[in-house]
Amino acid sequence: MMYERVSSALGQRPPKISHEEMRQRQRDFCSKIDSQSVAIITNNPVSIRSRDTHHRHRFNSYLHYLTGWHGEEGVAVFHHDGDWKCRLYVQARDVEKETWTGRRPGVQGAIDQWPVDESKSRDEMEADLANILTAANSVYHIQGLDTVVDGIVAAAFDELLDPRVILDEMRVFKSTAEIALMQYAADLAALAHIEAMRECRSGMGEWQLQSIIEGCFLYHQSEWAYPSIVGSGDNATILHYNENKDPTRDGDVVLIDAGCEIDGYASDITRSFPVNGKFTEAQREIYALVLDAQMAGIEACKVGAPWGAMHKATSRVLAQGLVDLGILDCTFEEALGDDFNGPYRQFFMHGTGHLLGLDVHDVGGGRQGDNRPERTLAPGMVLTVEPGLYFGAWREDIEIDPKWAGIGIRIEDDVLITDDGPMILTAKCPKQISEIEALVGSI
Ligand code: GLY
Ligand code: MN
Ligand code: MN
């Protein structure tokens, strides 16, 4: 079984985030809010897939961060009662419902097994919460996830405070335990990409490459962190292509952007490789250019660097390369343009990276919200570095030389910022041309 090879290369799965660490997060959060306030953190809603069938539920990252709770309809309420208390409202035990949809910890299970001070049934929430809110001066709440809670809050307050302003800042900096989980997610995704490369043959369906990768996640009690992108030939030039429905063709490059989740923490890797194991000359030139840009981007991930430094670094390399290859008929300065908005953006139209954590496009953002200063890189931040070049033959807005048409290449790694420089969490996934050519189709 091919996945056994992955299992033996994976280290020990790290433990989930401890209750002590979640308690510390709760204390940190509460220390930043007014003791006359109440903070309410709800779960994500269940969403319909078809008629009475639902998408697999995924917990809300804020709720998970603070309490580890994953059950549907869970609501955490932070209220000050002499000192701060974390109360969890959960679905009550109900044998008939549990027979159909699964066991529930219930009120007793919640208090026994989760790091909270109090637990109550959701059936009591409406009256309870209305009372708590009556005694409060303000409320922190994110609207739009739990319509019942939204209604209760709206009846008590016209204006809401946003808990994300506090929580996002806390989530940006990863602890040792979080980094261990992210390293494991990075290792698993790296090894899954390697399996797809090994098994790849010209003519294989994009969906078959997807199945190798996602099967590997599932085999290791993980799942995708975002819908896997497997695009060959021209499909690789569509940034969020995830139909994965076409057969690959001899001579194509396939771009696979796939990552997994471990205890909620994401990895996010892209590799681009020739399905027949050998880059054409044109593909090799573009690949080498994107790789140079990516390495320049990683190099720029230093403590103290402004968030935008890595994008500037990748952009400079790509703009120069596009001029050198004759793809842009202008000077380097013209290609780059004012404010990094020159014609090189026709072929590199996205940002260079994003923060990574409990959400694949993690909170905290490079610009720290509207009108706030640009973020500076600091130890404990994890981000992606993912430049690419895309020459879609389908593009009607620009003329693409047939030599480059149908080439789409992105290379994406996950990087931890440390005092000793950038640490590539996804380093197990090969990206040098010789390594990739040796690997593809090698089984
Ligand atoms: N997988 C989505 C991204 O790379 O941002
Ligand atoms: Mn990414
Ligand atoms: Mn990605």
Tab-separated table of C-alpha atoms and ligand atoms in Angstrom:
chain	number	residue	atom	x	y	z
A	1	MET	CA	0.000	0.000	0.000
A	2	MET	CA	1.616	3.235	-1.170
A	3	TYR	CA	0.423	5.177	1.861
A	4	GLU	CA	2.451	2.970	4.208
A	5	ARG	CA	5.567	4.546	2.724
A	6	VAL	CA	4.186	7.918	3.774
A	7	SER	CA	3.264	6.619	7.237
A	8	SER	CA	6.769	5.379	7.863
A	9	ALA	CA	8.302	8.687	6.734
A	10	LEU	CA	5.999	10.705	8.991
A	11	GLY	CA	7.118	11.327	12.532
A	12	GLN	CA	4.919	10.943	15.577
A	13	ARG	CA	1.685	12.885	15.294
A	14	PRO	CA	1.913	15.767	17.783
A	15	PRO	CA	-0.691	16.108	20.539
A	16	LYS	CA	-3.659	18.418	20.108
A	17	ILE	CA	-3.446	21.837	21.725
A	18	SER	CA	-3.608	21.285	25.487
A	19	HIS	CA	-6.377	22.532	27.736
A	20	GLU	CA	-3.790	24.608	29.625
A	21	GLU	CA	-2.868	26.411	26.422
A	22	MET	CA	-6.522	27.085	25.600
A	23	ARG	CA	-7.092	28.363	29.151
A	24	GLN	CA	-4.165	30.747	28.667
A	25	ARG	CA	-5.705	31.957	25.395
A	26	GLN	CA	-8.981	32.590	27.222
A	27	ARG	CA	-7.180	34.577	29.907
A	28	ASP	CA	-5.260	36.590	27.319
A	29	PHE	CA	-8.447	37.348	25.401
A	30	CYS	CA	-10.398	38.349	28.517
A	31	SER	CA	-7.557	40.541	29.754
A	32	LYS	CA	-8.044	42.660	26.634
A	33	ILE	CA	-11.773	43.242	26.964
A	34	ASP	CA	-13.713	45.448	29.358
A	35	SER	CA	-15.026	43.549	32.397
A	36	GLN	CA	-18.464	45.118	31.809
A	37	SER	CA	-18.623	43.375	28.436
A	38	VAL	CA	-19.747	39.986	27.265
A	39	ALA	CA	-18.016	38.161	24.415
A	40	ILE	CA	-19.889	35.568	22.394
A	41	ILE	CA	-18.121	33.207	20.008
A	42	THR	CA	-20.364	30.988	17.884
A	43	ASN	CA	-19.787	27.986	15.674
A	44	ASN	CA	-20.027	27.857	11.887
A	45	PRO	CA	-23.483	27.015	10.533
A	46	VAL	CA	-24.230	23.706	8.886
A	47	SER	CA	-24.573	24.181	5.133
A	48	ILE	CA	-26.761	22.252	2.739
A	49	ARG	CA	-25.141	20.194	0.013
A	50	SER	CA	-28.319	18.809	-1.484
A	51	ARG	CA	-31.861	18.806	-0.111
A	52	ASP	CA	-31.510	17.118	3.298
A	53	THR	CA	-27.809	16.265	2.951
A	54	HIS	CA	-25.237	18.569	4.491
A	55	HIS	CA	-21.635	19.428	3.812
A	56	ARG	CA	-19.324	17.956	6.384
A	57	HIS	CA	-19.322	20.446	9.229
A	58	ARG	CA	-16.091	22.255	10.019
A	59	PHE	CA	-15.771	24.073	13.339
A	60	ASN	CA	-15.305	27.802	13.550
A	61	SER	CA	-11.628	28.610	13.949
A	62	TYR	CA	-12.175	31.206	16.715
A	63	LEU	CA	-14.316	28.819	18.755
A	64	HIS	CA	-11.780	26.040	18.260
A	65	TYR	CA	-8.916	28.360	19.170
A	66	LEU	CA	-10.501	29.343	22.476
A	67	THR	CA	-12.207	26.124	23.557
A	68	GLY	CA	-11.397	23.264	21.176
A	69	TRP	CA	-15.157	22.700	20.855
A	70	HIS	CA	-16.259	21.267	17.522
A	71	GLY	CA	-19.886	20.209	18.049
A	72	GLU	CA	-22.510	21.880	15.895
A	73	GLU	CA	-24.286	24.864	17.417
A	74	GLY	CA	-21.752	25.323	20.226
A	75	VAL	CA	-21.595	28.856	21.653
A	76	ALA	CA	-18.889	30.142	24.013
A	77	VAL	CA	-19.835	33.071	26.231
A	78	PHE	CA	-17.235	34.989	28.217
A	79	HIS	CA	-18.867	36.890	31.053
A	80	HIS	CA	-17.496	38.530	34.176
A	81	ASP	CA	-18.925	37.136	37.382
A	82	GLY	CA	-16.393	38.099	40.059
A	83	ASP	CA	-13.839	36.904	37.552
A	84	TRP	CA	-14.019	35.886	33.914
A	85	LYS	CA	-15.974	32.724	33.163
A	86	CYS	CA	-16.121	30.788	29.934
A	87	ARG	CA	-19.540	29.220	29.516
A	88	LEU	CA	-20.275	26.781	26.709
A	89	TYR	CA	-23.801	26.269	25.414
A	90	VAL	CA	-24.064	22.895	23.685
A	91	GLN	CA	-26.711	20.656	22.198
A	92	ALA	CA	-28.329	18.600	24.954
A	93	ARG	CA	-28.131	14.808	24.861
A	94	ASP	CA	-30.929	13.364	22.760
A	95	VAL	CA	-30.763	9.639	22.104
A	96	GLU	CA	-33.214	9.751	19.225
A	97	LYS	CA	-31.307	12.491	17.377
A	98	GLU	CA	-27.938	10.968	18.282
A	99	THR	CA	-29.056	7.683	16.724
A	100	TRP	CA	-29.231	9.461	13.382
A	101	THR	CA	-26.522	12.093	13.476
A	102	GLY	CA	-23.963	10.958	16.022
A	103	ARG	CA	-23.145	11.022	19.696
A	104	ARG	CA	-23.180	14.336	21.565
A	105	PRO	CA	-21.037	15.071	24.612
A	106	GLY	CA	-23.991	16.985	26.063
A	107	VAL	CA	-23.805	19.409	28.977
A	108	GLN	CA	-21.984	17.031	31.313
A	109	GLY	CA	-19.524	15.883	28.642
A	110	ALA	CA	-18.734	19.504	27.772
A	111	ILE	CA	-17.804	20.483	31.320
A	112	ASP	CA	-15.934	17.216	31.948
A	113	GLN	CA	-13.885	17.136	28.760
A	114	TRP	CA	-13.453	20.718	27.537
A	115	PRO	CA	-11.512	23.607	29.110
A	116	VAL	CA	-14.503	25.691	30.185
A	117	ASP	CA	-15.886	26.890	33.539
A	118	GLU	CA	-19.556	26.262	32.907
A	119	SER	CA	-21.693	24.413	30.406
A	120	LYS	CA	-25.396	24.661	29.712
A	121	SER	CA	-27.874	23.343	27.238
A	122	ARG	CA	-28.585	25.369	24.143
A	123	ASP	CA	-32.260	25.078	25.071
A	124	GLU	CA	-31.558	27.445	27.988
A	125	MET	CA	-29.500	29.859	25.950
A	126	GLU	CA	-32.116	32.342	24.827
A	127	ALA	CA	-33.384	33.391	28.260
A	128	ASP	CA	-29.990	33.034	29.844
A	129	LEU	CA	-28.109	35.099	27.321
A	130	ALA	CA	-30.758	37.836	27.333
A	131	ASN	CA	-30.182	38.175	31.112
A	132	ILE	CA	-26.419	38.255	30.816
A	133	LEU	CA	-26.627	40.875	28.080
A	134	THR	CA	-29.010	43.063	30.096
A	135	ALA	CA	-26.336	43.422	32.776
A	136	ALA	CA	-23.550	44.188	30.281
A	137	ASN	CA	-22.354	47.504	28.857
A	138	SER	CA	-21.210	46.127	25.530
A	139	VAL	CA	-20.987	42.907	23.559
A	140	TYR	CA	-18.310	41.364	21.379
A	141	HIS	CA	-19.917	39.239	18.697
A	142	ILE	CA	-19.386	38.163	15.063
A	143	GLN	CA	-22.678	38.264	13.177
A	144	GLY	CA	-23.754	35.954	10.411
A	145	LEU	CA	-22.843	32.529	11.751
A	146	ASP	CA	-25.547	31.637	14.283
A	147	THR	CA	-28.850	33.328	13.470
A	148	VAL	CA	-30.379	32.488	16.868
A	149	VAL	CA	-27.553	34.226	18.710
A	150	ASP	CA	-27.633	37.114	16.218
A	151	GLY	CA	-31.294	37.685	17.121
A	152	ILE	CA	-30.665	37.620	20.879
A	153	VAL	CA	-27.782	40.055	20.553
A	154	ALA	CA	-29.678	42.377	18.218
A	155	ALA	CA	-32.531	42.613	20.745
A	156	ALA	CA	-30.076	43.864	23.397
A	157	PHE	CA	-27.543	45.992	21.509
A	158	ASP	CA	-27.568	48.170	18.420
A	159	GLU	CA	-23.815	48.247	18.179
A	160	LEU	CA	-21.381	45.366	18.431
A	161	LEU	CA	-17.696	45.204	19.216
A	162	ASP	CA	-15.590	42.916	17.050
A	163	PRO	CA	-13.657	40.212	18.954
A	164	ARG	CA	-11.561	39.544	15.846
A	165	VAL	CA	-9.587	42.725	16.472
A	166	ILE	CA	-8.150	40.997	19.560
A	167	LEU	CA	-8.233	37.353	18.522
A	168	ASP	CA	-6.651	37.851	15.112
A	169	GLU	CA	-3.613	39.443	16.674
A	170	MET	CA	-3.277	36.528	19.094
A	171	ARG	CA	-3.648	33.948	16.308
A	172	VAL	CA	-0.914	35.502	14.153
A	173	PHE	CA	1.842	34.282	16.486
A	174	LYS	CA	2.079	30.517	16.732
A	175	SER	CA	3.115	28.697	19.907
A	176	THR	CA	5.470	25.729	20.042
A	177	ALA	CA	2.509	23.336	20.110
A	178	GLU	CA	0.876	25.032	17.122
A	179	ILE	CA	4.120	24.946	15.147
A	180	ALA	CA	4.475	21.206	15.853
A	181	LEU	CA	0.988	20.610	14.417
A	182	MET	CA	1.731	22.800	11.408
A	183	GLN	CA	5.012	20.995	10.799
A	184	TYR	CA	3.165	17.685	10.793
A	185	ALA	CA	0.517	19.067	8.399
A	186	ALA	CA	3.345	20.308	6.169
A	187	ASP	CA	5.102	16.919	6.261
A	188	LEU	CA	1.944	15.004	5.423
A	189	ALA	CA	1.092	17.285	2.508
A	190	ALA	CA	4.696	17.182	1.253
A	191	LEU	CA	4.713	13.384	1.286
A	192	ALA	CA	1.308	13.250	-0.425
A	193	HIS	CA	2.624	15.505	-3.226
A	194	ILE	CA	5.609	13.194	-3.603
A	195	GLU	CA	3.277	10.181	-4.008
A	196	ALA	CA	1.331	12.004	-6.726
A	197	MET	CA	4.564	12.798	-8.561
A	198	ARG	CA	5.795	9.216	-8.285
A	199	GLU	CA	2.545	7.749	-9.588
A	200	CYS	CA	1.988	10.291	-12.342
A	201	ARG	CA	1.794	9.149	-15.970
A	202	SER	CA	0.803	11.081	-19.091
A	203	GLY	CA	-2.905	10.610	-19.623
A	204	MET	CA	-3.697	10.200	-15.955
A	205	GLY	CA	-6.822	12.121	-14.960
A	206	GLU	CA	-6.440	15.254	-12.882
A	207	TRP	CA	-9.003	13.662	-10.556
A	208	GLN	CA	-6.753	10.616	-10.177
A	209	LEU	CA	-3.838	12.748	-9.010
A	210	GLN	CA	-6.297	14.457	-6.644
A	211	SER	CA	-7.394	11.078	-5.303
A	212	ILE	CA	-3.812	10.042	-4.536
A	213	ILE	CA	-3.252	13.189	-2.517
A	214	GLU	CA	-6.588	13.345	-0.728
A	215	GLY	CA	-6.532	9.575	-0.105
A	216	CYS	CA	-3.198	10.080	1.603
A	217	PHE	CA	-4.686	12.792	3.821
A	218	LEU	CA	-7.622	10.616	4.760
A	219	TYR	CA	-5.438	7.565	5.352
A	220	HIS	CA	-3.620	9.613	7.970
A	221	GLN	CA	-6.760	10.931	9.686
A	222	SER	CA	-6.522	14.271	8.012
A	223	GLU	CA	-8.465	16.035	5.286
A	224	TRP	CA	-7.972	18.785	2.779
A	225	ALA	CA	-7.627	22.303	4.154
A	226	TYR	CA	-9.145	23.735	0.945
A	227	PRO	CA	-10.388	22.128	-2.261
A	228	SER	CA	-7.385	20.642	-4.051
A	229	ILE	CA	-6.381	22.320	-7.294
A	230	VAL	CA	-5.091	19.896	-9.932
A	231	GLY	CA	-4.788	21.668	-13.265
A	232	SER	CA	-2.876	20.378	-16.266
A	233	GLY	CA	-1.937	22.357	-19.369
A	234	ASP	CA	-4.139	25.408	-19.756
A	235	ASN	CA	-6.099	24.503	-16.600
A	236	ALA	CA	-2.964	25.314	-14.598
A	237	THR	CA	-3.363	28.942	-15.623
A	238	ILE	CA	-6.673	29.277	-13.743
A	239	LEU	CA	-5.732	30.217	-10.214
A	240	HIS	CA	-8.516	28.470	-8.308
A	241	TYR	CA	-9.358	25.740	-10.835
A	242	ASN	CA	-10.656	22.788	-8.857
A	243	GLU	CA	-12.929	20.909	-11.247
A	244	ASN	CA	-10.012	18.503	-11.736
A	245	LYS	CA	-11.943	16.837	-14.555
A	246	ASP	CA	-9.562	16.638	-17.512
A	247	PRO	CA	-7.077	13.951	-18.468
A	248	THR	CA	-3.481	15.157	-18.524
A	249	ARG	CA	-1.740	15.113	-21.888
A	250	ASP	CA	1.791	14.122	-22.759
A	251	GLY	CA	3.843	17.333	-22.716
A	252	ASP	CA	1.658	19.099	-20.141
A	253	VAL	CA	2.806	20.588	-16.891
A	254	VAL	CA	0.357	19.865	-14.078
A	255	LEU	CA	-0.013	22.274	-11.176
A	256	ILE	CA	-1.133	20.745	-7.879
A	257	ASP	CA	-2.058	23.076	-5.019
A	258	ALA	CA	-3.143	20.866	-2.115
A	259	GLY	CA	-2.776	20.974	1.647
A	260	CYS	CA	-4.242	19.267	4.666
A	261	GLU	CA	-5.407	20.027	8.192
A	262	ILE	CA	-4.123	18.604	11.467
A	263	ASP	CA	-6.196	19.542	14.523
A	264	GLY	CA	-7.472	22.414	12.404
A	265	TYR	CA	-4.043	23.742	11.357
A	266	ALA	CA	-3.468	23.964	7.612
A	267	SER	CA	-0.628	23.285	5.242
A	268	ASP	CA	-0.664	24.763	1.737
A	269	ILE	CA	1.722	23.447	-0.933
A	270	THR	CA	1.918	23.950	-4.683
A	271	ARG	CA	4.147	22.001	-7.015
A	272	SER	CA	4.177	22.086	-10.814
A	273	PHE	CA	5.713	19.235	-12.769
A	274	PRO	CA	5.761	17.715	-16.271
A	275	VAL	CA	3.372	14.753	-16.427
A	276	ASN	CA	5.813	12.776	-18.598
A	277	GLY	CA	8.748	13.502	-16.274
A	278	LYS	CA	10.644	15.875	-18.562
A	279	PHE	CA	10.170	19.634	-18.842
A	280	THR	CA	10.225	21.073	-22.366
A	281	GLU	CA	12.737	23.842	-22.911
A	282	ALA	CA	10.054	26.529	-22.580
A	283	GLN	CA	8.571	24.947	-19.453
A	284	ARG	CA	12.028	24.640	-17.923
A	285	GLU	CA	12.765	28.326	-18.513
A	286	ILE	CA	9.540	29.414	-16.865
A	287	TYR	CA	9.928	26.935	-14.015
A	288	ALA	CA	13.497	28.079	-13.310
A	289	LEU	CA	12.350	31.696	-13.268
A	290	VAL	CA	9.490	31.029	-10.830
A	291	LEU	CA	11.834	29.006	-8.623
A	292	ASP	CA	14.370	31.855	-8.547
A	293	ALA	CA	11.572	34.243	-7.615
A	294	GLN	CA	10.298	31.933	-4.900
A	295	MET	CA	13.737	31.573	-3.364
A	296	ALA	CA	14.150	35.358	-3.407
A	297	GLY	CA	10.751	35.633	-1.691
A	298	ILE	CA	11.757	33.158	1.011
A	299	GLU	CA	15.045	34.962	1.495
A	300	ALA	CA	13.057	38.142	2.192
A	301	CYS	CA	11.148	36.475	5.062
A	302	LYS	CA	13.304	37.975	7.790
A	303	VAL	CA	12.397	39.261	11.221
A	304	GLY	CA	11.750	42.991	10.923
A	305	ALA	CA	11.024	42.964	7.191
A	306	PRO	CA	7.822	44.709	6.134
A	307	TRP	CA	5.040	42.385	4.990
A	308	GLY	CA	5.426	43.603	1.395
A	309	ALA	CA	9.140	42.779	1.151
A	310	MET	CA	8.624	39.248	-0.123
A	311	HIS	CA	6.217	40.393	-2.843
A	312	LYS	CA	8.677	43.023	-3.962
A	313	ALA	CA	11.451	40.419	-4.041
A	314	THR	CA	9.495	37.905	-6.143
A	315	SER	CA	8.166	40.633	-8.414
A	316	ARG	CA	11.616	41.992	-9.205
A	317	VAL	CA	12.896	38.560	-10.214
A	318	LEU	CA	9.822	37.782	-12.322
A	319	ALA	CA	9.795	41.167	-14.053
A	320	GLN	CA	13.494	40.891	-14.935
A	321	GLY	CA	13.034	37.321	-16.154
A	322	LEU	CA	10.079	38.217	-18.357
A	323	VAL	CA	12.192	40.924	-19.989
A	324	ASP	CA	15.202	38.598	-20.384
A	325	LEU	CA	13.065	35.900	-22.000
A	326	GLY	CA	11.628	38.468	-24.419
A	327	ILE	CA	8.108	37.929	-23.125
A	328	LEU	CA	7.887	41.598	-22.193
A	329	ASP	CA	9.360	43.953	-24.757
A	330	CYS	CA	10.381	46.758	-22.412
A	331	THR	CA	12.900	47.679	-19.746
A	332	PHE	CA	12.974	46.104	-16.288
A	333	GLU	CA	11.675	49.332	-14.757
A	334	GLU	CA	8.810	49.493	-17.227
A	335	ALA	CA	7.981	45.810	-16.664
A	336	LEU	CA	7.838	46.350	-12.903
A	337	GLY	CA	5.924	49.612	-13.205
A	338	ASP	CA	5.087	52.153	-10.538
A	339	ASP	CA	4.081	50.594	-7.261
A	340	PHE	CA	4.745	47.057	-8.609
A	341	ASN	CA	1.786	47.261	-10.949
A	342	GLY	CA	3.518	47.003	-14.318
A	343	PRO	CA	2.845	44.633	-17.204
A	344	TYR	CA	4.502	41.694	-15.402
A	345	ARG	CA	1.171	41.499	-13.513
A	346	GLN	CA	-0.448	40.140	-16.690
A	347	PHE	CA	1.334	36.880	-15.927
A	348	PHE	CA	1.616	37.068	-12.111
A	349	MET	CA	-1.721	38.387	-11.007
A	350	HIS	CA	-1.921	37.323	-7.355
A	351	GLY	CA	-0.116	38.196	-4.138
A	352	THR	CA	3.044	36.372	-3.110
A	353	GLY	CA	1.658	34.851	0.067
A	354	HIS	CA	-0.634	34.902	3.064
A	355	LEU	CA	-0.571	34.006	6.706
A	356	LEU	CA	-1.336	30.369	7.469
A	357	GLY	CA	-2.867	28.744	10.562
A	358	LEU	CA	-6.321	27.564	11.584
A	359	ASP	CA	-7.568	29.134	8.358
A	360	VAL	CA	-5.669	28.550	5.155
A	361	HIS	CA	-5.834	32.259	4.398
A	362	ASP	CA	-5.266	32.980	8.027
A	363	VAL	CA	-6.402	35.996	9.964
A	364	GLY	CA	-4.220	38.935	10.784
A	365	GLY	CA	-3.491	39.924	7.204
A	366	GLY	CA	-0.449	41.669	5.899
A	367	ARG	CA	-1.933	45.115	6.353
A	368	GLN	CA	-3.585	44.567	9.738
A	369	GLY	CA	-6.910	45.941	8.518
A	370	ASP	CA	-7.911	49.273	7.058
A	371	ASN	CA	-5.710	52.283	7.695
A	372	ARG	CA	-3.352	50.376	9.916
A	373	PRO	CA	0.368	50.194	9.282
A	374	GLU	CA	1.891	47.414	7.237
A	375	ARG	CA	2.709	44.385	9.372
A	376	THR	CA	6.327	43.618	10.120
A	377	LEU	CA	7.499	40.001	10.090
A	378	ALA	CA	8.176	38.603	13.554
A	379	PRO	CA	9.091	35.219	15.047
A	380	GLY	CA	6.189	32.766	15.264
A	381	MET	CA	4.404	33.951	12.126
A	382	VAL	CA	3.781	31.308	9.458
A	383	LEU	CA	3.155	32.397	5.897
A	384	THR	CA	3.195	31.036	2.387
A	385	VAL	CA	5.532	32.103	-0.399
A	386	GLU	CA	3.904	31.277	-3.710
A	387	PRO	CA	4.848	33.220	-6.836
A	388	GLY	CA	3.676	31.936	-10.190
A	389	LEU	CA	3.536	32.677	-13.897
A	390	TYR	CA	0.500	31.876	-16.016
A	391	PHE	CA	0.262	31.948	-19.807
A	392	GLY	CA	-3.306	30.892	-20.501
A	393	ALA	CA	-3.853	30.076	-24.173
A	394	TRP	CA	-7.508	30.911	-23.495
A	395	ARG	CA	-6.744	34.529	-22.548
A	396	GLU	CA	-8.476	36.888	-24.979
A	397	ASP	CA	-7.150	40.056	-23.388
A	398	ILE	CA	-3.452	39.524	-24.113
A	399	GLU	CA	-1.408	37.997	-26.872
A	400	ILE	CA	0.584	34.986	-25.749
A	401	ASP	CA	3.439	33.667	-27.897
A	402	PRO	CA	2.594	30.009	-28.750
A	403	LYS	CA	5.956	29.062	-27.248
A	404	TRP	CA	4.604	29.843	-23.776
A	405	ALA	CA	0.888	29.240	-24.289
A	406	GLY	CA	-0.620	26.708	-21.900
A	407	ILE	CA	2.102	26.951	-19.261
A	408	GLY	CA	1.051	27.651	-15.690
A	409	ILE	CA	3.574	27.309	-12.893
A	410	ARG	CA	3.329	28.120	-9.196
A	411	ILE	CA	5.673	26.987	-6.435
A	412	GLU	CA	4.394	27.351	-2.885
A	413	ASP	CA	6.029	26.620	0.447
A	414	ASP	CA	5.026	27.315	4.048
A	415	VAL	CA	7.550	29.347	5.988
A	416	LEU	CA	7.978	29.938	9.713
A	417	ILE	CA	9.601	33.230	10.650
A	418	THR	CA	12.380	32.701	13.183
A	419	ASP	CA	15.202	34.768	14.640
A	420	ASP	CA	17.567	32.497	12.733
A	421	GLY	CA	15.907	33.205	9.398
A	422	PRO	CA	13.081	31.628	7.419
A	423	MET	CA	12.372	27.983	8.237
A	424	ILE	CA	10.677	26.116	5.384
A	425	LEU	CA	8.108	23.800	6.982
A	426	THR	CA	7.419	22.161	3.615
A	427	ALA	CA	11.072	21.470	2.846
A	428	LYS	CA	10.363	17.734	2.460
A	429	CYS	CA	8.609	18.451	-0.836
A	430	PRO	CA	11.192	18.592	-3.651
A	431	LYS	CA	11.190	21.543	-6.017
A	432	GLN	CA	14.516	21.537	-7.851
A	433	ILE	CA	14.151	20.608	-11.537
A	434	SER	CA	16.479	17.588	-11.298
A	435	GLU	CA	14.663	16.262	-8.214
A	436	ILE	CA	11.271	16.609	-9.825
A	437	GLU	CA	12.326	14.992	-13.091
A	438	ALA	CA	13.809	12.065	-11.169
A	439	LEU	CA	10.648	11.630	-9.122
A	440	VAL	CA	7.821	11.937	-11.660
A	441	GLY	CA	6.664	8.537	-12.895
A	442	SER	CA	9.371	6.780	-10.878
A	443	ILE	CA	7.055	3.974	-9.745
B	1	GLY	N1	-4.457	27.204	-1.872
B	1	GLY	C1	-4.834	28.543	-1.916
B	1	GLY	C2	-3.674	29.406	-1.882
B	1	GLY	O1	-2.592	28.991	-2.216
B	1	GLY	O2	-3.754	30.526	-1.477
B	2	MN	MN	-1.503	29.691	-0.443
B	3	MN	MN	-2.024	26.974	-2.196
